Amino acid sequence: MNHPHHRRLLITAGPTHEPIDAVRFIGNRSSGRLGVELADRAAERGWPVTLLLGPTHLSPSDPRVEVRRYRTTDDLAGLLAEHQPACTVLVMAAAVADFRPILGPGVLEGKLKRSGEGLVLRLEATEDLLAACSARRGPGQFLVGFALEPRDRMLSSARDKLERKGIDLIVANPLETMEGRTIEAVVLGRDGSSHRTEGAMDKREFGAWLLGVIEGAVGVRDSRTMD
Ligand code: CTP
C-alpha cells in the first residue's frame, strides 16, 4: 500500500479508571471498540496512527498501529501533551472521567477497610482534555470529539460541545452506543456541515465511514485508489 500521508492520526479510546485506593477504581462502560476499529481502518488506509488506549481487553489487530496505554485521566493528559504536537488529526474517542476521587494521604498505597459507618467519597472535576488540546493546537491541526447523549437532546448538546471545546468536528451518538457493537451517529462540522449514518452501522464499518468524512474535511485522497 502507498503511504500518501505525511500526516499522523492520533486516536484516544477506552474508559479511564480513577483510583479509590490501591485496588478499587471508578470507571465507565466504554469498551474502546470504536477507537480501536478506527485505528485499524486508518492503518489499512495508509495513515501513520498512534492509539492512546485505556484499560480494556481490546487492542488493534494491525501491527502498524503504535499503541500507548493509559489508566487515569491524568495519564492520558500526559500522553496527549507528548503526542499532540506530531499529529495532524486528533480523534478523541476516549470516555474520559468528568470527576475523580480526592484521595487522602497514603490511601493509594493501601486498601480501605470496611466500616459500619460506610464511606463518603469526595470527587473533584477532572481537566477537560479536549478543550486543553484545542487551546494549544498547532496550525492546521484538526480536532474531532464525541458527544454521547440521550437521544432527545443529542444534536443540541453536540452543537454546544463543538463550540465550547473549540473543535472542528463532533460525532453525536446516543447513550446506547457505549457498550454496543453498532453505532448510529450524526457528525457535525464547525463549518455547518453534517453527515448522518444510514441507520445503525457496525463499529468496524463506521470506522471506515468516519475516516472518509475526516479525510474529506482535511483534504486527503483515499489511499486505496492509489494502489
Ligand atoms: N472529554 C475530555 N475530557 C474530559 C471529558 C470529556 O476530553 N474530562 C472529551 C471526550 O473524549 C469527548 C468529548 O470531550 O470527545 C465529550 O465528552 P462528554 O463527556 O460528552 O462531554 P463533557 O465535556 O463531559 O460534557 P458534559 O459533562 O457537559 O456532557
Short mmCIF file of C-alpha atoms and ligand atoms in Angstrom, two decimals:
data_model
loop_
_atom_site.label_atom_id
_atom_site.label_comp_id
_atom_site.label_asym_id
_atom_site.label_seq_id
_atom_site.Cartn_x
_atom_site.Cartn_y
_atom_site.Cartn_z
CA MET A 1 0.00 0.00 0.00
CA ASN A 2 1.16 3.50 -0.72
CA HIS A 3 1.63 5.98 2.08
CA PRO A 4 0.26 9.24 0.77
CA HIS A 5 0.11 10.63 4.30
CA HIS A 6 2.85 12.76 5.76
CA ARG A 7 0.25 13.38 8.36
CA ARG A 8 -0.30 11.43 11.56
CA LEU A 9 -3.56 10.42 13.18
CA LEU A 10 -3.77 10.39 16.98
CA ILE A 11 -6.71 8.47 18.46
CA THR A 12 -7.73 8.04 22.09
CA ALA A 13 -10.03 5.17 23.06
CA GLY A 14 -11.44 3.35 26.05
CA PRO A 15 -12.51 4.23 29.56
CA THR A 16 -10.47 5.85 32.32
CA HIS A 17 -10.03 4.27 35.76
CA GLU A 18 -9.80 6.72 38.64
CA PRO A 19 -8.42 5.07 41.79
CA ILE A 20 -10.36 4.92 45.05
CA ASP A 21 -7.50 3.04 46.76
CA ALA A 22 -4.76 0.61 45.66
CA VAL A 23 -7.24 -1.93 44.22
CA ARG A 24 -10.50 -0.07 43.51
CA PHE A 25 -11.48 2.47 40.93
CA ILE A 26 -14.31 4.46 39.38
CA GLY A 27 -14.66 3.63 35.70
CA ASN A 28 -17.25 3.52 32.94
CA ARG A 29 -18.65 1.01 30.47
CA SER A 30 -16.64 2.10 27.44
CA SER A 31 -15.01 -0.85 25.60
CA GLY A 32 -12.84 1.29 23.33
CA ARG A 33 -14.13 -0.69 20.34
CA LEU A 34 -14.90 2.31 18.19
CA GLY A 35 -11.47 3.90 18.57
CA VAL A 36 -9.69 0.56 18.09
CA GLU A 37 -11.64 -0.13 14.86
CA LEU A 38 -10.91 3.39 13.69
CA ALA A 39 -7.17 2.87 14.31
CA ASP A 40 -7.17 -0.40 12.32
CA ARG A 41 -9.10 1.06 9.40
CA ALA A 42 -6.82 4.12 9.35
CA ALA A 43 -3.66 1.98 9.29
CA GLU A 44 -5.13 -0.03 6.39
CA ARG A 45 -5.73 3.22 4.52
CA GLY A 46 -2.11 4.29 4.87
CA TRP A 47 -2.31 6.64 7.84
CA PRO A 48 0.51 6.57 10.41
CA VAL A 49 -1.53 6.02 13.59
CA THR A 50 -0.88 6.43 17.30
CA LEU A 51 -3.55 4.97 19.58
CA LEU A 52 -3.72 6.04 23.23
CA LEU A 53 -5.65 3.13 24.72
CA GLY A 54 -7.26 2.87 28.12
CA PRO A 55 -7.94 -0.13 30.35
CA THR A 56 -9.84 -2.50 28.04
CA HIS A 57 -9.27 -6.07 26.82
CA LEU A 58 -9.47 -4.91 23.18
CA SER A 59 -6.44 -3.96 21.14
CA PRO A 60 -5.88 -3.19 17.46
CA SER A 61 -5.02 -6.08 15.13
CA ASP A 62 -2.94 -4.07 12.67
CA PRO A 63 0.72 -4.12 13.81
CA ARG A 64 1.30 -0.73 12.19
CA VAL A 65 -0.79 0.98 14.88
CA GLU A 66 1.50 2.41 17.55
CA VAL A 67 -0.18 1.78 20.92
CA ARG A 68 0.42 3.56 24.22
CA ARG A 69 -1.65 2.53 27.25
CA TYR A 70 -3.12 4.76 29.97
CA ARG A 71 -5.26 4.20 33.05
CA THR A 72 -6.25 7.53 34.55
CA THR A 73 -7.34 10.87 33.08
CA ASP A 74 -4.02 12.27 34.30
CA ASP A 75 -2.02 9.57 32.45
CA LEU A 76 -3.97 10.39 29.31
CA ALA A 77 -3.34 14.13 29.77
CA GLY A 78 0.42 13.40 29.89
CA LEU A 79 0.30 11.22 26.75
CA LEU A 80 -1.70 13.85 24.87
CA ALA A 81 0.82 16.54 25.78
CA GLU A 82 3.56 14.26 24.42
CA HIS A 83 1.83 13.12 21.21
CA GLN A 84 -0.41 16.01 20.15
CA PRO A 85 2.38 18.13 18.62
CA ALA A 86 3.18 15.45 16.00
CA CYS A 87 -0.40 14.82 14.85
CA THR A 88 -2.45 16.35 12.07
CA VAL A 89 -5.73 14.91 13.26
CA LEU A 90 -6.78 14.05 16.84
CA VAL A 91 -9.83 11.86 17.33
CA MET A 92 -10.85 11.95 20.98
CA ALA A 93 -12.97 8.80 21.28
CA ALA A 94 -11.93 8.04 24.88
CA ALA A 95 -14.65 8.08 27.52
CA VAL A 96 -12.79 10.37 29.90
CA ALA A 97 -13.95 10.69 33.52
CA ASP A 98 -15.52 14.00 34.46
CA PHE A 99 -14.79 13.50 38.18
CA ARG A 100 -12.20 11.65 40.23
CA PRO A 101 -11.97 10.81 43.94
CA ILE A 102 -9.96 13.15 46.16
CA LEU A 103 -7.63 10.79 48.00
CA GLY A 104 -6.25 11.34 51.49
CA PRO A 105 -2.57 10.71 52.28
CA GLY A 106 -1.48 7.08 51.87
CA VAL A 107 -4.85 5.91 50.51
CA LEU A 108 -3.36 4.91 47.13
CA GLU A 109 -0.92 2.55 48.83
CA GLY A 110 -3.49 0.52 50.75
CA LYS A 111 -6.99 -0.97 50.70
CA LEU A 112 -9.72 0.90 52.53
CA LYS A 113 -11.22 -1.10 55.41
CA ARG A 114 -14.90 -1.91 55.64
CA SER A 115 -16.55 0.13 58.37
CA GLY A 116 -20.07 0.05 59.74
CA GLU A 117 -20.41 3.77 59.04
CA GLY A 118 -19.96 3.39 55.29
CA LEU A 119 -17.68 5.57 53.24
CA VAL A 120 -18.11 9.04 51.81
CA LEU A 121 -16.09 9.71 48.65
CA ARG A 122 -15.42 13.28 47.62
CA LEU A 123 -14.92 13.83 43.90
CA GLU A 124 -13.22 16.68 42.09
CA ALA A 125 -13.65 17.69 38.45
CA THR A 126 -11.00 16.46 36.02
CA GLU A 127 -9.48 18.67 33.35
CA ASP A 128 -11.35 18.83 30.02
CA LEU A 129 -8.62 17.22 27.92
CA LEU A 130 -10.14 18.04 24.56
CA ALA A 131 -10.56 21.71 25.48
CA ALA A 132 -6.91 21.72 26.61
CA CYS A 133 -5.83 20.18 23.27
CA SER A 134 -7.89 22.78 21.47
CA ALA A 135 -6.28 25.63 23.44
CA ARG A 136 -2.75 24.52 22.44
CA ARG A 137 -3.46 23.24 18.94
CA GLY A 138 -0.84 23.76 16.28
CA PRO A 139 -1.52 25.34 12.88
CA GLY A 140 -3.69 23.13 10.68
CA GLN A 141 -4.41 20.63 13.45
CA PHE A 142 -7.88 19.10 13.12
CA LEU A 143 -9.71 18.02 16.29
CA VAL A 144 -12.59 15.56 16.47
CA GLY A 145 -14.68 14.97 19.61
CA PHE A 146 -17.56 12.73 20.60
CA ALA A 147 -20.80 13.54 22.35
CA LEU A 148 -22.59 10.63 23.95
CA GLU A 149 -26.05 11.94 24.74
CA PRO A 150 -29.63 10.97 25.42
CA ARG A 151 -31.39 10.84 22.03
CA ASP A 152 -33.79 13.74 22.68
CA ARG A 153 -31.06 16.33 23.11
CA MET A 154 -28.31 14.69 21.09
CA LEU A 155 -27.89 17.33 18.39
CA SER A 156 -28.27 20.43 20.53
CA SER A 157 -25.78 19.14 23.13
CA ALA A 158 -23.35 18.14 20.41
CA ARG A 159 -23.52 21.57 18.78
CA ASP A 160 -22.94 23.15 22.15
CA LYS A 161 -19.87 20.94 22.82
CA LEU A 162 -18.44 21.69 19.37
CA GLU A 163 -18.46 25.40 20.22
CA ARG A 164 -17.48 25.12 23.88
CA LYS A 165 -14.46 22.90 23.23
CA GLY A 166 -13.41 24.79 20.10
CA ILE A 167 -13.10 21.68 17.91
CA ASP A 168 -13.67 21.02 14.20
CA LEU A 169 -15.95 18.00 14.13
CA ILE A 170 -18.17 16.26 16.65
CA VAL A 171 -19.66 12.78 16.46
CA ALA A 172 -23.03 12.79 18.21
CA ASN A 173 -24.29 9.40 19.25
CA PRO A 174 -27.00 8.12 21.61
CA LEU A 175 -26.13 6.70 25.06
CA GLU A 176 -26.78 3.08 23.96
CA THR A 177 -23.69 3.25 21.73
CA MET A 178 -21.37 2.81 24.68
CA GLU A 179 -21.44 -0.95 25.10
CA GLY A 180 -22.88 -1.92 21.73
CA ARG A 181 -21.27 -3.29 18.58
CA THR A 182 -23.14 -0.79 16.43
CA ILE A 183 -23.41 2.97 16.23
CA GLU A 184 -25.92 5.38 14.76
CA ALA A 185 -24.34 8.79 14.54
CA VAL A 186 -24.62 12.31 13.24
CA VAL A 187 -21.34 14.12 12.54
CA LEU A 188 -21.45 17.90 12.80
CA GLY A 189 -18.73 20.18 11.45
CA ARG A 190 -17.69 23.62 12.65
CA ASP A 191 -18.34 24.78 9.08
CA GLY A 192 -22.02 23.84 9.42
CA SER A 193 -21.71 20.53 7.54
CA SER A 194 -23.49 17.41 8.76
CA HIS A 195 -23.26 13.72 7.86
CA ARG A 196 -25.57 11.00 9.11
CA THR A 197 -25.06 7.22 9.11
CA GLU A 198 -27.77 5.23 7.37
CA GLY A 199 -29.30 3.67 10.47
CA ALA A 200 -27.12 1.65 12.85
CA MET A 201 -23.71 0.65 11.50
CA ASP A 202 -21.26 -1.96 12.75
CA LYS A 203 -18.41 -0.14 14.53
CA ARG A 204 -15.89 -1.63 12.09
CA GLU A 205 -17.75 -0.21 9.11
CA PHE A 206 -18.33 3.02 10.98
CA GLY A 207 -14.57 3.44 11.46
CA ALA A 208 -14.07 3.48 7.69
CA TRP A 209 -17.08 5.77 7.18
CA LEU A 210 -15.87 8.31 9.76
CA LEU A 211 -12.37 8.27 8.25
CA GLY A 212 -13.94 9.12 4.91
CA VAL A 213 -15.65 12.13 6.48
CA ILE A 214 -12.42 13.24 8.21
CA GLU A 215 -10.31 12.75 5.06
CA GLY A 216 -12.84 14.79 3.11
CA ALA A 217 -12.60 17.58 5.67
CA VAL A 218 -8.80 17.67 5.82
CA GLY A 219 -8.37 17.10 2.08
CA VAL A 220 -6.68 13.68 1.99
CA ARG A 221 -7.12 11.45 -1.07
CA ASP A 222 -8.29 7.92 -0.32
CA SER A 223 -5.07 5.87 -0.44
CA ARG A 224 -6.93 2.80 -1.74
CA THR A 225 -7.49 4.49 -5.07
CA MET A 226 -3.68 4.78 -5.47
CA ASP A 227 -2.86 1.06 -5.14
N1 CTP B 1 -13.62 14.79 27.19
C1 CTP B 1 -12.36 15.23 27.54
N2 CTP B 1 -12.04 15.43 28.86
C2 CTP B 1 -12.96 15.20 29.83
C3 CTP B 1 -14.25 14.77 29.48
C4 CTP B 1 -14.54 14.57 28.15
O1 CTP B 1 -11.52 15.43 26.66
N3 CTP B 1 -12.61 15.39 31.11
C5 CTP B 1 -13.93 14.60 25.75
C6 CTP B 1 -14.44 13.24 25.36
O2 CTP B 1 -13.39 12.38 24.97
C7 CTP B 1 -15.34 13.54 24.17
C8 CTP B 1 -15.85 14.93 24.47
O3 CTP B 1 -14.94 15.51 25.40
O4 CTP B 1 -14.65 13.57 22.95
C9 CTP B 1 -17.22 14.99 25.04
O5 CTP B 1 -17.30 14.23 26.19
P1 CTP B 1 -18.57 14.30 27.13
O6 CTP B 1 -18.31 13.51 28.36
O7 CTP B 1 -19.79 14.00 26.32
O8 CTP B 1 -18.57 15.87 27.42
P2 CTP B 1 -18.32 16.69 28.72
O9 CTP B 1 -17.29 17.71 28.41
O10 CTP B 1 -18.07 15.80 29.85
O11 CTP B 1 -19.70 17.47 28.84
P3 CTP B 1 -20.97 17.22 29.79
O12 CTP B 1 -20.47 16.53 31.00
O13 CTP B 1 -21.46 18.61 30.00
O14 CTP B 1 -21.92 16.39 28.96
#
